[in-house]
XYZ file of C-alpha atoms in Angstrom:
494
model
C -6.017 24.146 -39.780
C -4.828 20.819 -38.736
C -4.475 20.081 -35.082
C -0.898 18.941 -35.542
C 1.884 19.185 -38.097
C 3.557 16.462 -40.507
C 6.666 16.211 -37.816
C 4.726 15.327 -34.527
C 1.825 13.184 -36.636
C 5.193 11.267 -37.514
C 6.614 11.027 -34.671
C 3.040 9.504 -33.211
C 3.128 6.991 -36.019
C 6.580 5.721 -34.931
C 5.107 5.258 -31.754
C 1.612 4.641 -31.473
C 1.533 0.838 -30.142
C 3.902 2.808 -27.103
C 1.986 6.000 -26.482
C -1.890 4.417 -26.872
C -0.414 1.653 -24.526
C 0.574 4.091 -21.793
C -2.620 5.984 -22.307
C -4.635 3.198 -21.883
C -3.386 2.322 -18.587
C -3.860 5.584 -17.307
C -7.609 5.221 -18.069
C -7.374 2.267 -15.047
C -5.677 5.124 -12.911
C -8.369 6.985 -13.312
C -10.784 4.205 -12.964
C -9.578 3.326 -9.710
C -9.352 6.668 -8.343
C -12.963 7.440 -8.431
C -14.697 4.553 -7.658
C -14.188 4.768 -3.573
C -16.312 7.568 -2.818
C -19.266 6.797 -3.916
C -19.555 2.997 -2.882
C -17.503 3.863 0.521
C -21.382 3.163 2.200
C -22.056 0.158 0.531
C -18.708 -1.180 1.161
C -19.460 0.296 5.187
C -22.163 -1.988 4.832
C -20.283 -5.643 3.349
C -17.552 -4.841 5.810
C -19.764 -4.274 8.880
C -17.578 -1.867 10.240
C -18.597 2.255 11.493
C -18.019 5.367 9.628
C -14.712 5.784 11.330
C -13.118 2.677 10.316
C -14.204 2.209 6.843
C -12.383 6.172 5.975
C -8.834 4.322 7.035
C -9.156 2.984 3.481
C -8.889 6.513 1.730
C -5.739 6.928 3.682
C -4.634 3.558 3.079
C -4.879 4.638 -0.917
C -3.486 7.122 -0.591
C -0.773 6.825 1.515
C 0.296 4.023 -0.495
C -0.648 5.951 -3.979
C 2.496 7.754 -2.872
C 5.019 5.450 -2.260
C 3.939 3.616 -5.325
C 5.363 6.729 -7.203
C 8.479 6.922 -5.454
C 8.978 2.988 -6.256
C 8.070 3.296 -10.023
C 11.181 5.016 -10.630
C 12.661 1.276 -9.853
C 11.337 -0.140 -12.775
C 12.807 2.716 -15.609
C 16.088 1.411 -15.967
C 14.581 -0.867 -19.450
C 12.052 -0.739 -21.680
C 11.401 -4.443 -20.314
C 11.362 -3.604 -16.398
C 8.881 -0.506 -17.382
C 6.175 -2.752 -19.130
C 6.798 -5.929 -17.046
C 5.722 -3.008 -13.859
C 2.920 -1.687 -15.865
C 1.682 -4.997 -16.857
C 1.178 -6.440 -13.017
C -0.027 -3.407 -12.027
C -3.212 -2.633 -14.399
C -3.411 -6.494 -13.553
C -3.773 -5.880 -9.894
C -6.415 -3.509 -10.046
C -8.371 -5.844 -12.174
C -8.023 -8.469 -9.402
C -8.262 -5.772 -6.267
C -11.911 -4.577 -8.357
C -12.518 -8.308 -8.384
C -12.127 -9.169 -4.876
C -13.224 -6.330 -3.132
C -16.645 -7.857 -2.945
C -14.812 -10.830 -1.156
C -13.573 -8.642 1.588
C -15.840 -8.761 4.623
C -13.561 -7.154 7.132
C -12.325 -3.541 7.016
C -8.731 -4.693 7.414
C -8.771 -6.565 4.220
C -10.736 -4.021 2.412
C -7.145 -1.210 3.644
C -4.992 -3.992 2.412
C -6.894 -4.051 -0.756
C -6.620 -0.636 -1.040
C -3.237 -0.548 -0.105
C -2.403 -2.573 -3.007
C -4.414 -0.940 -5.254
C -2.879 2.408 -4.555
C 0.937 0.845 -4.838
C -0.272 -0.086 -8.760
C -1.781 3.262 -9.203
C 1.594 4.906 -8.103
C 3.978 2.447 -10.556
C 1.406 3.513 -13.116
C 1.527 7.220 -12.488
C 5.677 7.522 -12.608
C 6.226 4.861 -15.457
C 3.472 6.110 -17.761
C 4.878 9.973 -17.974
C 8.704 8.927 -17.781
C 7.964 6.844 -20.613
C 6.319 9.240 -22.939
C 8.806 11.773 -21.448
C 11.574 9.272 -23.254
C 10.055 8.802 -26.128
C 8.900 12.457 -27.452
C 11.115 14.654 -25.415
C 10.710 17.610 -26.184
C 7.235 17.207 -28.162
C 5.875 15.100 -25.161
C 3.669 17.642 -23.667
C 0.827 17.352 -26.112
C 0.892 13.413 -25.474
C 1.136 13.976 -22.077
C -2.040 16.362 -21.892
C -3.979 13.574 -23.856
C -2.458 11.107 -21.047
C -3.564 12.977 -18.267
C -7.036 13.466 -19.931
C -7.633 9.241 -19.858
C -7.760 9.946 -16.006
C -10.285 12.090 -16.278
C -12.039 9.806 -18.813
C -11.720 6.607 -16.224
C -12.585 9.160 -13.470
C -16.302 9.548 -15.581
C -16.572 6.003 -16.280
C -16.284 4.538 -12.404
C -19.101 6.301 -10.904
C -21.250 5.828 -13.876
C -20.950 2.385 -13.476
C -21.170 2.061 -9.651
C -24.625 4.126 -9.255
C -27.104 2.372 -10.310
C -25.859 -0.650 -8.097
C -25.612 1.842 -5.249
C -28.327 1.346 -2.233
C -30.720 3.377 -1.797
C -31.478 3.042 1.715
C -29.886 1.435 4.699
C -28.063 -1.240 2.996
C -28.142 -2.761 6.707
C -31.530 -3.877 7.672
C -31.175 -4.272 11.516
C -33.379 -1.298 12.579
C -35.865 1.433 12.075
C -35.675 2.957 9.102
C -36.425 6.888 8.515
C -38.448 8.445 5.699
C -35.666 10.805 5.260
C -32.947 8.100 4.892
C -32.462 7.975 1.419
C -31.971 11.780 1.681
C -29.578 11.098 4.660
C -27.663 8.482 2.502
C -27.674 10.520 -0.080
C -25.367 13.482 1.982
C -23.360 10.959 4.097
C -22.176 9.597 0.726
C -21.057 13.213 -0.976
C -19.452 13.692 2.321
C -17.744 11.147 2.561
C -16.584 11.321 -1.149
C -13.462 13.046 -0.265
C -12.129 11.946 3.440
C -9.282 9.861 2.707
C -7.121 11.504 5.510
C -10.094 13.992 7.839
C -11.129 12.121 11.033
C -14.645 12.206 11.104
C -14.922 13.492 14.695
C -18.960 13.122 15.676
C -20.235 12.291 12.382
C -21.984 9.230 13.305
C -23.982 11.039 16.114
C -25.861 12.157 13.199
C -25.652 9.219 11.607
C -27.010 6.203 13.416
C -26.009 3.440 10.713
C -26.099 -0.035 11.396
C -23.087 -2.561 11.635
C -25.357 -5.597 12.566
C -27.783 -7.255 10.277
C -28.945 -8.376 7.195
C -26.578 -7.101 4.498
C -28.725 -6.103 1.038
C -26.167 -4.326 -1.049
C -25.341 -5.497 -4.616
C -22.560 -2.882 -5.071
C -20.599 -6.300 -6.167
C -21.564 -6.091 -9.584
C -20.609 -2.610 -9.823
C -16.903 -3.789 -8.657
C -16.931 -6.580 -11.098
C -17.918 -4.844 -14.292
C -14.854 -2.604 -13.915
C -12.914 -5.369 -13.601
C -14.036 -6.521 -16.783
C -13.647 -2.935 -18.192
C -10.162 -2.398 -16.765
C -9.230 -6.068 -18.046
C -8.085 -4.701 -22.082
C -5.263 -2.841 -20.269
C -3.268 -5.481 -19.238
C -3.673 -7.728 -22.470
C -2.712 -4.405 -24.259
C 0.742 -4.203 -22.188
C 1.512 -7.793 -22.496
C 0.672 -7.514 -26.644
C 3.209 -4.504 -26.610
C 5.362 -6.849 -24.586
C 5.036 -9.227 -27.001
C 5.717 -7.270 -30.110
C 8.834 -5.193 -28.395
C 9.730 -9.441 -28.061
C 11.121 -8.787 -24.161
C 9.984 -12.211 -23.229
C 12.746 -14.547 -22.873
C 12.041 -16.983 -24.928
C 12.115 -14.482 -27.611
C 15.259 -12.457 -27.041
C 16.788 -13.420 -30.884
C 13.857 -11.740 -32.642
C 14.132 -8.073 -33.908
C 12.467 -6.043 -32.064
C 9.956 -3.312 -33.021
C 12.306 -0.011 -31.444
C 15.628 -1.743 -32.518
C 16.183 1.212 -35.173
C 16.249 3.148 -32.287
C 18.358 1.667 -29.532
C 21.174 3.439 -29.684
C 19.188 7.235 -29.337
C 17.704 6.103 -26.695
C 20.198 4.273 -24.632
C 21.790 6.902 -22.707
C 18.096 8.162 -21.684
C 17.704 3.990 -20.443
C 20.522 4.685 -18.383
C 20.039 7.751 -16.196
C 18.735 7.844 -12.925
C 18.855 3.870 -11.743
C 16.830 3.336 -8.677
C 13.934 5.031 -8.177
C 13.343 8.236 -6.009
C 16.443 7.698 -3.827
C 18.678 6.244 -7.124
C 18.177 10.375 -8.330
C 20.374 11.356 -5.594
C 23.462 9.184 -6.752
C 26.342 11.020 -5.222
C 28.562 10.065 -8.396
C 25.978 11.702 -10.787
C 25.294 14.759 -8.728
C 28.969 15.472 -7.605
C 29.587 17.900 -10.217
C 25.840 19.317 -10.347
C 25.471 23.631 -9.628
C 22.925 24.614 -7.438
C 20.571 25.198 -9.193
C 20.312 22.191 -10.816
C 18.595 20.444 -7.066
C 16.213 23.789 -7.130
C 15.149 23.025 -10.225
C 13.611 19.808 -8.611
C 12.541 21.226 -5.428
C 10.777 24.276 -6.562
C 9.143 21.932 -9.784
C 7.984 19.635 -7.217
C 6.923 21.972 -4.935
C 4.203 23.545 -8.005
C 3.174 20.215 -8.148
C 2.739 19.499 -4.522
C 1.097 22.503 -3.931
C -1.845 22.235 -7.420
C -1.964 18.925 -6.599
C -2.924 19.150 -2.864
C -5.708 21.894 -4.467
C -7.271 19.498 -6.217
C -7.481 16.927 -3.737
C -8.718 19.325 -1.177
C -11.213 20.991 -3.710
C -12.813 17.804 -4.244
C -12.599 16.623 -0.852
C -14.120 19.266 0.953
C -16.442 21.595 -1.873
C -19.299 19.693 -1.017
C -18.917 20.487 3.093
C -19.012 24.233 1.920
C -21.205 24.273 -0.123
C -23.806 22.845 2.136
C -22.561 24.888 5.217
C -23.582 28.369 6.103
C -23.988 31.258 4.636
C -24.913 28.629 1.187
C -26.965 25.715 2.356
C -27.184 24.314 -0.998
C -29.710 21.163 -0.846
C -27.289 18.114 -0.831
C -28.217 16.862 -4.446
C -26.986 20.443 -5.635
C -24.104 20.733 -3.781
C -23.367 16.917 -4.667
C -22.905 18.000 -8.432
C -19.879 20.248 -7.639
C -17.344 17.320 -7.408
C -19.025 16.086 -10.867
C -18.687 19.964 -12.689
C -15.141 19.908 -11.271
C -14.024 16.797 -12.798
C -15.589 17.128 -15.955
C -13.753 20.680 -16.354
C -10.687 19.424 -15.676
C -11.575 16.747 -18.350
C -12.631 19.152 -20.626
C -9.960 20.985 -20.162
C -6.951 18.352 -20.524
C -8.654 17.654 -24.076
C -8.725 21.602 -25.090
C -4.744 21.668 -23.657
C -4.060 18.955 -26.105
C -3.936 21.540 -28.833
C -2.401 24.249 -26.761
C 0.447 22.690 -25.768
C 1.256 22.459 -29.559
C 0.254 26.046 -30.100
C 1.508 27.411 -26.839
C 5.229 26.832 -24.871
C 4.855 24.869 -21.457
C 6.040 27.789 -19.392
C 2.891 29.885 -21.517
C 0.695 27.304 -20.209
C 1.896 27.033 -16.747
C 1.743 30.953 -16.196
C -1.501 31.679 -17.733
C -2.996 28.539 -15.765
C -1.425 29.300 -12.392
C -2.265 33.309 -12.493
C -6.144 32.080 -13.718
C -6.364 29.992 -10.516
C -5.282 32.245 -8.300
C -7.993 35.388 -9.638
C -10.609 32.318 -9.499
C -9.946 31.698 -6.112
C -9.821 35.320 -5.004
C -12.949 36.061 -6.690
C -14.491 32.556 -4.828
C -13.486 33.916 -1.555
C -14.901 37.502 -2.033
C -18.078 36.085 -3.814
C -18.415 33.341 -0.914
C -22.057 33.604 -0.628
C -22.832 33.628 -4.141
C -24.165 29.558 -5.280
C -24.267 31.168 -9.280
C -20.560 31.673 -8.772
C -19.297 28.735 -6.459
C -20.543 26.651 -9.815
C -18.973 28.725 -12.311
C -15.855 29.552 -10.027
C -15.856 25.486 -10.109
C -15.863 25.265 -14.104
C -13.093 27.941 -14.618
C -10.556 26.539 -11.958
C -10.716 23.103 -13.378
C -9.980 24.403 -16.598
C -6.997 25.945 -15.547
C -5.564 23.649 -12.932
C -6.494 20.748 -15.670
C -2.572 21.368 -17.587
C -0.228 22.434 -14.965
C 0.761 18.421 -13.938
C 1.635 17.737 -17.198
C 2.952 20.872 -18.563
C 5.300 20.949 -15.593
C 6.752 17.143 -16.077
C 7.679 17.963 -19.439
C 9.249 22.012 -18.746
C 11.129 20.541 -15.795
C 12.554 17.325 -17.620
C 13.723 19.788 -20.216
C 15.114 21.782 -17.734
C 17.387 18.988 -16.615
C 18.282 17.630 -20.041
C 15.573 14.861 -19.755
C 18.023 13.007 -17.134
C 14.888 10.830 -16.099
C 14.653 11.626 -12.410
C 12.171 14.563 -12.071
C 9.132 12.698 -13.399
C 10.010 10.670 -10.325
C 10.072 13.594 -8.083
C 7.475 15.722 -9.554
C 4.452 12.297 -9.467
C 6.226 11.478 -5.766
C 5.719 15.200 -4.501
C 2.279 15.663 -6.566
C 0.480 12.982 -4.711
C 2.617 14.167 -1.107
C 0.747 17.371 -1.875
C -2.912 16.019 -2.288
C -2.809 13.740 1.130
C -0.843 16.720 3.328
C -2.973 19.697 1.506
C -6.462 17.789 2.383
C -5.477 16.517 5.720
C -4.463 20.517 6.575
C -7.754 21.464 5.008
C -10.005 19.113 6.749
C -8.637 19.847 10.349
C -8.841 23.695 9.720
C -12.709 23.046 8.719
C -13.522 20.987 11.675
C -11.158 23.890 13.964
C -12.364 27.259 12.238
C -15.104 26.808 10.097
C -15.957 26.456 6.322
C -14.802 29.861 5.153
C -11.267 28.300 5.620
C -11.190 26.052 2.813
C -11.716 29.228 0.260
C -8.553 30.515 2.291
C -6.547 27.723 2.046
C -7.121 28.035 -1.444
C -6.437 31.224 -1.576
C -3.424 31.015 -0.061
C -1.960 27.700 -1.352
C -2.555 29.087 -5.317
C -0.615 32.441 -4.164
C 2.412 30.629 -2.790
C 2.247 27.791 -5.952
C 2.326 31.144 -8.416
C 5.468 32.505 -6.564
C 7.018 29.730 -6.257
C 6.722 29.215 -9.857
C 8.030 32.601 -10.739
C 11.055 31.353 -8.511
C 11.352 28.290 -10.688
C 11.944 30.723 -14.158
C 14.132 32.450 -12.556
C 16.694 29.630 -11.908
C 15.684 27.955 -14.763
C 17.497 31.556 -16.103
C 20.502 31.302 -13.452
C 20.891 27.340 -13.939
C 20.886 27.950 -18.084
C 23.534 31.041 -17.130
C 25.856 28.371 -15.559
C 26.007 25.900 -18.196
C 26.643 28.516 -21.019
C 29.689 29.974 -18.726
C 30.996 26.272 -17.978
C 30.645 25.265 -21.802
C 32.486 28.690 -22.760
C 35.578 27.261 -20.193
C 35.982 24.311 -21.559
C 35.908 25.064 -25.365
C 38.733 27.615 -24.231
C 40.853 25.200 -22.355
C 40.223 22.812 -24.786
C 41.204 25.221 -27.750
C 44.742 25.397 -26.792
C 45.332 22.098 -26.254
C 44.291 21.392 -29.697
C 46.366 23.167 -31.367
């Protein structure tokens, strides 16, 4: 049985320079996601700064992660404005992963960040608008296989960075413990997932030193993903080059010429970003349903996404907090098992999304997490099932992002503006979800982040169910309004 039929193996041949292009740069997304938590000591250390200031660069990623994807929607207007955005920003995170070793203050290391997150968020909006564009309403099997190159470049960047990761205290300015690699060791898996938790008295257990003699070569580790990252930008600028949208080359055909004119009106829709989607000239007319279809699509997002950056934030806290008290190197392979399910299982929703619809997907994947997380909070002392519970949820969290960019853009008639909305609310979710989860783990214990789970799957489930149902209503109101004007228009005609 082949994996795909003559008509979508087509259309990929049409466009394979395009969609290999956009996966590739979603490999450096997930490159530079994963790197920061486990060299966040060793960069402690180059920066010389305490535990407390070197976290205010997860939230400067993050923060800034998000308002990259509400300012990619800028850069959609052309097929020349999207690559020219992709192009500097898998650039820039070549440079940031090239100069981070340079930065010797915390403040510069944020600003780094900072930067690094804006590309990340350009990448994240451009990359599924443009498949969106191109394969309508076949793109959710190339947008599973785009969403698994972040889990790919999520592998890679730790692989890389540990064996250039210290050891010991990477700060020699005082005594050193026998138990400090150990120590190390659990600081770092802690620490793996606190972009936006204050650390409250973490470094009374933790006496680390900001003073001394600094031994780290975490550097290298930096500089080889620059190198690896580096392809992505020569492949934009060669499918610049071959779509001929430099200016010097403006009289050569171009490569999508044959079709221009099907996909002009989709060039046109939805000019300026996150805020250019609420044009009062293009929305005038719109029923109500139309805006719910973008709040309640967004809120699905907001609310898987904040699971998964709160399940990989904080699984290692439980798991080595009562009643579990895994040993840290066990409960330091959780956020590893997760990832590599949700890997696993973007590649096995490559063939369901050709097999199965997107609202199939969605359903089955939303109802799974929620009886995963039930059964994780009523087995809560079980370690046996906290690892499998782990490998099941990521397999079914692993298609709802992209299954739910392409079921809401063909809700709307592929109008170009919820891709902006749904990567904008997405990565709202993961920094509000983990800050709520962090302070209600530090306020009422470790049994809270099962809840939260709990809870937060629940309300994404029903709020999905309310998203089908005026998908229904909103489909019921454009069959009524085209029925009114083919019978005023009847008339007339004759």
């Amino acid at each position: 049985m082949m994996l795909v039929d003559d008509r979508v193996w087509a259309l990929f041949k049409g466009h394979w320079q395009h969609t290999l292009t956009y996966w590739s740069v979603f490999f450096s997304f997930g490159l530079c996601i994963a790197f920061l938590g486990p060299t966040i000591l060793d960069l402690r250390c180059q920066t010389q700064s305490t535990l407390q200031e070197i976290t205010w660069v997860f939230f400067a990623q993050q923060l800034f992660l998000m308002l990259g994807s509400a300012l990619g929607g800028l850069f959609k207007k052309t097929l020349r404005c999207s690559l020219s955005a992709l192009f500097v920003s898998s650039l820039v995170i070549s440079v940031v992963f090239a100069i981070i070793p340079l930065c010797h203050h915390v403040l510069m290391l944020a600003v780094a960040m900072a930067i690094s997150g804006t590309a990340m968020g350009v990448i994240d909006t451009i990359a599924n608008l443009q498949l969106v564009k191109l394969y309508q309403k076949d793109s959710a099997i190339f947008l599973q296989v785009l969403h698994f190159f972040i889990g790919l470049g999520a592998l890679v960047s730790p692989l890389v960075a540990d064996p250039f990761l210290s050891e010991g205290s990477c700060v020699l300015g005082g005594n050193m413990t026998a138990n400090s690699s150990t120590d190390l060791h659990h600081l770092r898996s802690y620490l793996a997932g606190k972009g936006t938790t204050p650390l409250h008295n973490v470094s009374h257990h933790y006496h680390l030193h900001t003073e001394g003699i600094i031994t780290t070569n975490v550097s290298y580790a930096f500089w080889i993903m620059a190198l690896i990252n580096l392809p992505v930008p020569v492949a934009v600028y060669v499918l610049m080059y071959r779509e001929r949208l430099f200016p010097c080359s403006n009289h050569s055909p171009r490569l999508l010429d044959k079709e221009k004119n099907s996909q002009k009106d989709h060039n046109i829709q939805g000019h300026g970003g996150l805020f250019g989607c609420c044009n009062y000239a293009d929305v005038k007319d719109r029923p109500a349903s139309y805006f719910l279809l973008y709040i309640l699509g967004g809120a699905v997002l907001f609310i898987t996404d904040g699971i998964i950056g709160s399940y990989t934030g904080f699984i290692y806290t439980y798991a080595v907090s009562p009643p579990l008290s895994l040993p840290h190197k066990t409960a330091g392979c959780l956020t590893s098992v997760f990832w590599a399910s949700v890997t696993a299982g973007r590649l096995a929703s490559i063939y369901l999304s050709y097999r199965y619809t997107q609202q199939q997907l969605i359903s089955v994947s939303l109802a799974g997490m929620m009886v995963v997380q039930c059964l994780l909070l009523i087995l809560y002392s079980s370690p046996v099932f906290l690892f499998m519970g782990t490998c099941v949820l990521g397999l079914f969290i692993s298609s709802v992002f992209p299954c739910m960019v392409a079921l809401t853009e063909d809700m709307v008639n592929y109008k170009g503006c919820a891709t902006t909305v749904l990567v904008t609310s997405a990565g709202t979710g993961e920094m509000v979800l983990q800050l709520l989860t962090g302070q209600l783990i530090h306020s009422k214990g470790s049994y809270s982040f099962m809840l939260v789970g709990m809870i937060s799957s629940c309300i994404g489930f029903t709020v999905f169910l309310g998203l089908i149902y005026i998908q229904h209503l909103h489909r019921s109101s454009q069959a009524a309004t085209s029925k009114e004007i083919a019978m005023t228009e009847k008339p007339s005609s004759e």
